Structures are given as C-alpha cells and as structure tokens.
mmCIF file of C-alpha atoms and ligand atoms in Angstrom:
data_model
loop_
_atom_site.group_PDB
_atom_site.id
_atom_site.type_symbol
_atom_site.label_atom_id
_atom_site.label_comp_id
_atom_site.label_asym_id
_atom_site.label_seq_id
_atom_site.Cartn_x
_atom_site.Cartn_y
_atom_site.Cartn_z
ATOM 1 C CA MET A 1 8.987 -2.884 -22.829
ATOM 2 C CA ARG A 2 9.238 -4.360 -26.427
ATOM 3 C CA GLU A 3 6.486 -3.989 -28.999
ATOM 4 C CA GLN A 4 5.058 -7.581 -28.804
ATOM 5 C CA GLU A 5 4.704 -7.219 -25.072
ATOM 6 C CA THR A 6 1.978 -4.599 -25.189
ATOM 7 C CA GLU A 7 -0.717 -7.239 -24.969
ATOM 8 C CA LEU A 8 0.539 -8.435 -21.625
ATOM 9 C CA LEU A 9 -1.348 -7.337 -18.666
ATOM 10 C CA LYS A 10 1.183 -5.102 -16.718
ATOM 11 C CA VAL A 11 0.965 -5.447 -12.962
ATOM 12 C CA ALA A 12 2.749 -2.999 -10.503
ATOM 13 C CA MET A 13 3.706 -5.389 -7.594
ATOM 14 C CA PRO A 14 4.945 -3.702 -4.394
ATOM 15 C CA LYS A 15 8.279 -4.949 -3.101
ATOM 16 C CA GLY A 16 8.617 -5.495 0.727
ATOM 17 C CA ARG A 17 6.006 -6.239 3.258
ATOM 18 C CA ILE A 18 3.007 -6.702 0.931
ATOM 19 C CA TYR A 19 4.874 -8.786 -1.737
ATOM 20 C CA LYS A 20 4.784 -12.009 0.153
ATOM 21 C CA GLN A 21 1.088 -11.969 0.819
ATOM 22 C CA ALA A 22 0.143 -10.649 -2.597
ATOM 23 C CA SER A 23 2.241 -13.300 -4.373
ATOM 24 C CA LYS A 24 0.676 -15.916 -2.124
ATOM 25 C CA LEU A 25 -2.828 -14.615 -3.027
ATOM 26 C CA PHE A 26 -2.014 -14.696 -6.788
ATOM 27 C CA ARG A 27 -0.659 -18.241 -6.536
ATOM 28 C CA GLU A 28 -3.840 -19.426 -4.666
ATOM 29 C CA ALA A 29 -5.829 -17.816 -7.487
ATOM 30 C CA GLY A 30 -4.033 -20.073 -9.851
ATOM 31 C CA LEU A 31 -1.482 -17.721 -11.318
ATOM 32 C CA PRO A 32 1.768 -19.462 -11.743
ATOM 33 C CA ILE A 33 4.268 -17.009 -10.073
ATOM 34 C CA PRO A 34 7.497 -18.915 -9.884
ATOM 35 C CA SER A 35 8.969 -19.158 -6.376
ATOM 36 C CA ASP A 36 12.368 -17.709 -7.659
ATOM 37 C CA PHE A 37 10.566 -14.366 -8.100
ATOM 38 C CA ASP A 38 10.534 -13.936 -4.364
ATOM 39 C CA ASP A 39 14.244 -13.167 -3.961
ATOM 40 C CA THR A 40 15.042 -11.761 -7.561
ATOM 41 C CA ARG A 41 16.586 -8.457 -8.140
ATOM 42 C CA LYS A 42 14.916 -8.387 -11.590
ATOM 43 C CA LEU A 43 12.581 -5.422 -12.031
ATOM 44 C CA ILE A 44 10.290 -6.759 -14.778
ATOM 45 C CA ILE A 45 9.187 -10.334 -14.812
ATOM 46 C CA GLU A 46 7.077 -11.683 -17.556
ATOM 47 C CA ILE A 47 4.771 -14.663 -17.355
ATOM 48 C CA PRO A 48 3.754 -15.099 -21.060
ATOM 49 C CA GLU A 49 1.619 -18.258 -20.139
ATOM 50 C CA VAL A 50 -0.899 -16.071 -18.371
ATOM 51 C CA LYS A 51 -0.229 -13.001 -20.480
ATOM 52 C CA MET A 52 1.145 -10.965 -17.562
ATOM 53 C CA ALA A 53 4.182 -8.942 -16.718
ATOM 54 C CA PHE A 54 5.043 -7.825 -13.136
ATOM 55 C CA ILE A 55 6.770 -4.559 -12.553
ATOM 56 C CA MET A 56 8.579 -4.783 -9.135
ATOM 57 C CA ALA A 57 7.965 -1.394 -7.618
ATOM 58 C CA LYS A 58 8.635 0.608 -4.449
ATOM 59 C CA PRO A 59 5.139 0.566 -2.836
ATOM 60 C CA VAL A 60 4.752 4.229 -2.847
ATOM 61 C CA ASP A 61 5.316 4.419 -6.512
ATOM 62 C CA VAL A 62 2.625 1.902 -7.456
ATOM 63 C CA PRO A 63 -0.200 4.533 -7.871
ATOM 64 C CA THR A 64 2.038 6.788 -10.028
ATOM 65 C CA TYR A 65 2.805 3.881 -12.422
ATOM 66 C CA VAL A 66 -0.866 2.942 -12.632
ATOM 67 C CA GLU A 67 -2.046 6.529 -13.114
ATOM 68 C CA TYR A 68 0.327 7.142 -15.951
ATOM 69 C CA GLY A 69 -0.649 3.677 -17.426
ATOM 70 C CA VAL A 70 2.766 2.237 -17.572
ATOM 71 C CA ALA A 71 1.173 -0.488 -15.392
ATOM 72 C CA ASP A 72 -2.441 -1.509 -16.211
ATOM 73 C CA ILE A 73 -3.199 -2.591 -12.621
ATOM 74 C CA GLY A 74 -1.306 -2.513 -9.302
ATOM 75 C CA ILE A 75 -1.341 -3.663 -5.671
ATOM 76 C CA VAL A 76 -1.067 -1.019 -3.039
ATOM 77 C CA GLY A 77 -1.814 -0.424 0.565
ATOM 78 C CA LYS A 78 -4.730 1.847 1.495
ATOM 79 C CA ASP A 79 -2.223 3.905 3.310
ATOM 80 C CA VAL A 80 -0.334 4.776 0.190
ATOM 81 C CA LEU A 81 -3.514 5.256 -1.861
ATOM 82 C CA MET A 82 -4.931 7.818 0.567
ATOM 83 C CA GLU A 83 -1.607 9.575 0.927
ATOM 84 C CA GLU A 84 -0.781 9.738 -2.928
ATOM 85 C CA ASN A 85 -4.467 10.461 -3.986
ATOM 86 C CA LYS A 86 -3.913 9.527 -7.624
ATOM 87 C CA ASP A 87 -6.478 9.178 -10.363
ATOM 88 C CA VAL A 88 -6.938 5.547 -10.523
ATOM 89 C CA TYR A 89 -9.787 3.005 -9.987
ATOM 90 C CA GLU A 90 -9.824 1.062 -6.853
ATOM 91 C CA LEU A 91 -11.200 -2.288 -7.884
ATOM 92 C CA LEU A 92 -10.755 -4.736 -5.020
ATOM 93 C CA ASP A 93 -10.014 -4.966 -1.374
ATOM 94 C CA LEU A 94 -7.463 -7.893 -1.282
ATOM 95 C CA GLY A 95 -7.848 -8.158 2.589
ATOM 96 C CA ILE A 96 -4.166 -8.737 2.905
ATOM 97 C CA ALA A 97 -1.414 -6.852 4.769
ATOM 98 C CA LYS A 98 -3.952 -5.750 7.407
ATOM 99 C CA CYS A 99 -2.737 -3.001 9.774
ATOM 100 C CA ARG A 100 -4.033 0.561 10.729
ATOM 101 C CA MET A 101 -2.933 4.233 10.640
ATOM 102 C CA SER A 102 -2.758 5.835 13.992
ATOM 103 C CA VAL A 103 -1.663 8.716 16.071
ATOM 104 C CA ILE A 104 1.125 7.707 18.454
ATOM 105 C CA GLY A 105 2.870 9.408 21.283
ATOM 106 C CA LEU A 106 4.765 8.899 24.505
ATOM 107 C CA PRO A 107 2.420 7.761 27.377
ATOM 108 C CA ASP A 108 2.920 11.124 29.160
ATOM 109 C CA TRP A 109 2.126 13.268 26.097
ATOM 110 C CA GLN A 110 0.687 16.712 26.938
ATOM 111 C CA PRO A 111 -0.691 19.181 24.429
ATOM 112 C CA SER A 112 1.874 21.797 23.574
ATOM 113 C CA ILE A 113 1.506 25.401 22.138
ATOM 114 C CA HIS A 114 3.423 24.533 18.804
ATOM 115 C CA PRO A 115 2.596 20.742 18.241
ATOM 116 C CA ARG A 116 4.694 18.993 15.896
ATOM 117 C CA VAL A 117 3.640 15.647 14.259
ATOM 118 C CA ALA A 118 6.225 13.624 12.272
ATOM 119 C CA THR A 119 5.058 11.151 9.563
ATOM 120 C CA LYS A 120 5.650 9.395 6.306
ATOM 121 C CA TYR A 121 2.081 10.406 5.449
ATOM 122 C CA PRO A 122 1.949 14.237 5.407
ATOM 123 C CA ASN A 123 -1.289 14.527 3.411
ATOM 124 C CA VAL A 124 -3.110 11.948 5.653
ATOM 125 C CA ALA A 125 -1.871 13.613 8.853
ATOM 126 C CA SER A 126 -2.634 17.218 7.696
ATOM 127 C CA GLN A 127 -6.129 16.110 6.767
ATOM 128 C CA TYR A 128 -6.708 14.295 9.972
ATOM 129 C CA PHE A 129 -5.564 17.170 12.334
ATOM 130 C CA ARG A 130 -7.443 19.770 10.007
ATOM 131 C CA GLU A 131 -10.717 17.683 10.515
ATOM 132 C CA GLN A 132 -9.963 17.617 14.297
ATOM 133 C CA GLY A 133 -9.526 21.270 14.340
ATOM 134 C CA GLN A 134 -6.055 21.054 15.607
ATOM 135 C CA GLN A 135 -3.273 23.171 14.174
ATOM 136 C CA VAL A 136 -0.056 21.228 13.967
ATOM 137 C CA GLU A 137 3.224 21.461 12.167
ATOM 138 C CA VAL A 138 3.544 18.287 10.028
ATOM 139 C CA ILE A 139 7.237 17.086 9.535
ATOM 140 C CA LYS A 140 7.751 14.635 6.743
ATOM 141 C CA LEU A 141 10.251 11.740 7.434
ATOM 142 C CA ASN A 142 10.943 8.687 5.347
ATOM 143 C CA GLY A 143 11.290 6.005 7.873
ATOM 144 C CA SER A 144 11.907 5.021 11.471
ATOM 145 C CA ILE A 145 9.203 7.537 12.357
ATOM 146 C CA GLU A 146 9.000 6.177 16.006
ATOM 147 C CA LEU A 147 12.264 7.883 16.557
ATOM 148 C CA ALA A 148 10.699 11.385 16.367
ATOM 149 C CA PRO A 149 9.117 11.586 19.897
ATOM 150 C CA LEU A 150 12.041 9.684 21.432
ATOM 151 C CA ILE A 151 14.525 12.250 20.253
ATOM 152 C CA GLY A 152 12.313 15.406 20.604
ATOM 153 C CA LEU A 153 11.734 16.130 16.916
ATOM 154 C CA ALA A 154 7.892 15.850 17.318
ATOM 155 C CA ASP A 155 5.368 15.238 20.096
ATOM 156 C CA ARG A 156 3.405 12.765 18.214
ATOM 157 C CA ILE A 157 3.596 10.754 15.035
ATOM 158 C CA VAL A 158 1.076 9.358 12.461
ATOM 159 C CA ASP A 159 2.153 6.004 11.336
ATOM 160 C CA MET A 160 1.134 2.532 10.425
ATOM 161 C CA VAL A 161 0.778 -0.014 13.265
ATOM 162 C CA GLU A 162 0.800 -3.706 12.408
ATOM 163 C CA THR A 163 1.740 -6.034 15.303
ATOM 164 C CA GLY A 164 2.381 -3.119 17.686
ATOM 165 C CA GLN A 165 5.947 -4.483 18.298
ATOM 166 C CA THR A 166 7.659 -1.251 17.226
ATOM 167 C CA LEU A 167 5.620 0.787 19.641
ATOM 168 C CA LYS A 168 6.207 -1.743 22.443
ATOM 169 C CA GLU A 169 9.859 -1.790 22.014
ATOM 170 C CA ASN A 170 10.001 1.926 22.003
ATOM 171 C CA GLY A 171 7.774 2.728 24.909
ATOM 172 C CA LEU A 172 5.179 4.452 22.622
ATOM 173 C CA VAL A 173 1.294 4.183 22.846
ATOM 174 C CA GLU A 174 -1.318 4.327 20.255
ATOM 175 C CA MET A 175 -3.507 7.369 21.032
ATOM 176 C CA GLU A 176 -6.093 7.097 18.243
ATOM 177 C CA SER A 177 -6.614 4.764 15.112
ATOM 178 C CA ILE A 178 -7.506 6.868 12.134
ATOM 179 C CA PHE A 179 -8.368 4.209 9.578
ATOM 180 C CA GLY A 180 -7.865 0.461 8.784
ATOM 181 C CA ILE A 181 -5.544 -0.531 6.097
ATOM 182 C CA THR A 182 -5.526 -3.467 3.767
ATOM 183 C CA SER A 183 -3.978 -3.844 0.231
ATOM 184 C CA ARG A 184 -6.024 -2.961 -2.774
ATOM 185 C CA LEU A 185 -6.148 -3.783 -6.461
ATOM 186 C CA ILE A 186 -6.075 -0.567 -8.469
ATOM 187 C CA ALA A 187 -6.502 0.014 -12.280
ATOM 188 C CA ASN A 188 -5.514 2.655 -14.825
ATOM 189 C CA ARG A 189 -8.756 4.239 -16.122
ATOM 190 C CA VAL A 190 -7.847 3.675 -19.769
ATOM 191 C CA SER A 191 -6.507 0.177 -19.296
ATOM 192 C CA TYR A 192 -9.760 -0.697 -17.411
ATOM 193 C CA ARG A 193 -11.717 0.005 -20.580
ATOM 194 C CA MET A 194 -9.112 -1.235 -23.106
ATOM 195 C CA LYS A 195 -8.161 -4.473 -21.284
ATOM 196 C CA ASN A 196 -11.409 -4.969 -19.380
ATOM 197 C CA GLU A 197 -11.754 -8.720 -20.090
ATOM 198 C CA ALA A 198 -8.323 -9.498 -18.733
ATOM 199 C CA ILE A 199 -8.645 -7.219 -15.809
ATOM 200 C CA GLN A 200 -12.183 -8.323 -14.899
ATOM 201 C CA SER A 201 -11.200 -12.061 -15.217
ATOM 202 C CA LEU A 202 -8.315 -11.464 -12.886
ATOM 203 C CA CYS A 203 -10.510 -9.664 -10.442
ATOM 204 C CA ASP A 204 -13.026 -12.445 -10.542
ATOM 205 C CA ARG A 205 -10.348 -15.102 -9.839
ATOM 206 C CA LEU A 206 -9.019 -12.967 -6.925
ATOM 207 C CA GLN A 207 -12.476 -12.235 -5.545
ATOM 208 C CA ARG A 208 -13.331 -15.970 -5.656
ATOM 209 C CA THR A 209 -10.135 -16.897 -3.873
ATOM 210 C CA ILE A 210 -10.599 -14.231 -1.093
ATOM 211 C CA SER A 211 -14.216 -15.362 -0.567
ATOM 212 C CA ALA A 212 -13.135 -19.127 -0.277
ATOM 213 C CA GLN A 213 -10.465 -18.112 2.213
ATOM 214 C CA ARG A 214 -13.013 -16.193 4.273
ATOM 215 C CA GLN A 215 -15.323 -19.182 4.365
ATOM 216 C CA HIS A 216 -12.476 -21.322 5.830
ATOM 217 C CA VAL A 217 -11.682 -18.742 8.672
HETATM 218 C C1 LIG B 1 6.472 0.284 9.511
HETATM 219 C C2 LIG B 1 5.825 1.433 10.284
HETATM 220 C C3 LIG B 1 6.164 1.031 11.841
HETATM 221 C C4 LIG B 1 6.176 -0.440 11.735
HETATM 222 C C5 LIG B 1 4.942 -0.907 12.324
HETATM 223 O O1 LIG B 1 7.765 0.536 9.421
HETATM 224 O O2 LIG B 1 6.266 2.663 9.886
HETATM 225 O O3 LIG B 1 7.409 1.582 12.039
HETATM 226 O O4 LIG B 1 6.308 -0.931 10.378
HETATM 227 O O5 LIG B 1 5.026 -2.408 12.416
HETATM 228 P P1 LIG B 1 4.729 -3.173 13.854
HETATM 229 O O6 LIG B 1 3.401 -2.585 14.424
HETATM 230 O O7 LIG B 1 4.459 -4.503 13.255
HETATM 231 O O8 LIG B 1 5.913 -3.073 14.679
HETATM 232 P P2 LIG B 1 8.464 -0.207 8.270
HETATM 233 O O9 LIG B 1 8.937 -1.567 8.713
HETATM 234 O O10 LIG B 1 7.856 -0.229 6.941
HETATM 235 O O11 LIG B 1 9.926 0.633 8.086
HETATM 236 P P3 LIG B 1 10.208 2.227 8.228
HETATM 237 O O12 LIG B 1 10.406 2.377 9.612
HETATM 238 O O13 LIG B 1 11.439 2.254 7.450
HETATM 239 O O14 LIG B 1 9.034 2.915 7.803
#
C-alpha cells in the first residue's frame, strides 16, 4: 500500500460465508461499507472517510495477515483461530457465523484397528483425539470432507456443522460436538498498542451493536 495509507486501519475481511454477516454487522455499527463491495473482485478496498482499508482475504489466511501486521485487525472464525494458533490478540466475539466443530461418521460406524480421520483441521483433530486417548491417523483434505467416509478414505471426519444439511444429504451423523464456533475480531499485538484508539473505538462500536442486537432477540 502507498505511504499516505499507513494511517488507515487495515482490516482483514474473510471472503465467503462470514463476509455477508460481518459486513452487515459493520454497517449496523455505522461503518459505511458500500454495497458494491459485496460482489467485487477487488482485493483492497479503502474507505478514507472512516480511515479504514479492507483486505479481502481467504478466511484461513486472516490470522497470518494479522500476525505479520500487514492487517492491523481481522475477522476470523474460531475454527480457523484454533487451527492456525497464531500469535494475535482475540478482542471480541462477534457472535456471527455460528456453527460447531464436530466428529462425524456413518450411522453404523464401528471402532477399527487403524482408525483414520479426515479433516480440514488437522491440528484441532489431532489435539482432540490425543485428549481422548485415541490413536488415529489424521488425513488433511481441503474441502468436501464429507466425501471421506462415503468413499472409504476415512472412517470419521472432523468438520464444521452449521445447518446440518450436508450431513443429512449424505447420510452422516454427528457423533460428538467438540466446540462452538463464532467469528472473532483479532488484532496484531503491535497495532493494538500503536493504533489503540482506532481499534478500541471500533471494538466499542461493534460491542454496542452486538449488545443492542441481543436485547432485541
Ligand atoms: C462447510 C463444512 C461442511 C458444511 C457444513 O463446507 O466443511 O461441509 O459447510 O454446513 P451445513 O451444516 O450448513 O451443511 P464449505 O461449504 O465451507 O465447503 P467445503 O466443503 O469446500 O469445505
């Protein structure tokens, strides 16, 4: 980014499933995110009126941008935060994009001698089964995880469940819920000190909006 933009608060915004809810929350908090952002292919979007720049990121990369300080703050799901385990501050639970991390399998699942678990979250899965005292081979996949038990690659999967529709349509069952997921606001440690006023004021605005929404539920 150009020199005069260094005063902008750089926000790593996840594209995809979280974006819609996150941009809605920001708009409700009074931040004028133009609606033409929603379909843009632009990767850096500046809103000089509120001294902010949005970096449109792949969700899994948000903690990396924030850890390295190329984004001051970011929005990321707890699932990615747990998996990536980066050195960032977790500032606020935004309460959006609610879902859960679960162990999933076929209804007739039986323990096997060499259990295999497929997942997009190898660190989360490994830690979970280690804590359960179960030895499993964790296979990292990048998507369509539910295929693994159907085609015999793994006997169970660890994946995110939101509506449960994917499980239903593929004849799978949720065997255990590991943790609940919502999106979080995270900050780079140095930015949090250097741009504290801007970050804190954004946090307060978001917090007020979230609290007001809760009162209306
Ligand atoms: C996620 C997740 C499940 C699905 C759960 O996949 O990995 O497959 O959503 O949602 P549901 O409970 O509402 O059906 P995503 O859509 O991110 O795509 P992916 O398969 O490429 O990971």
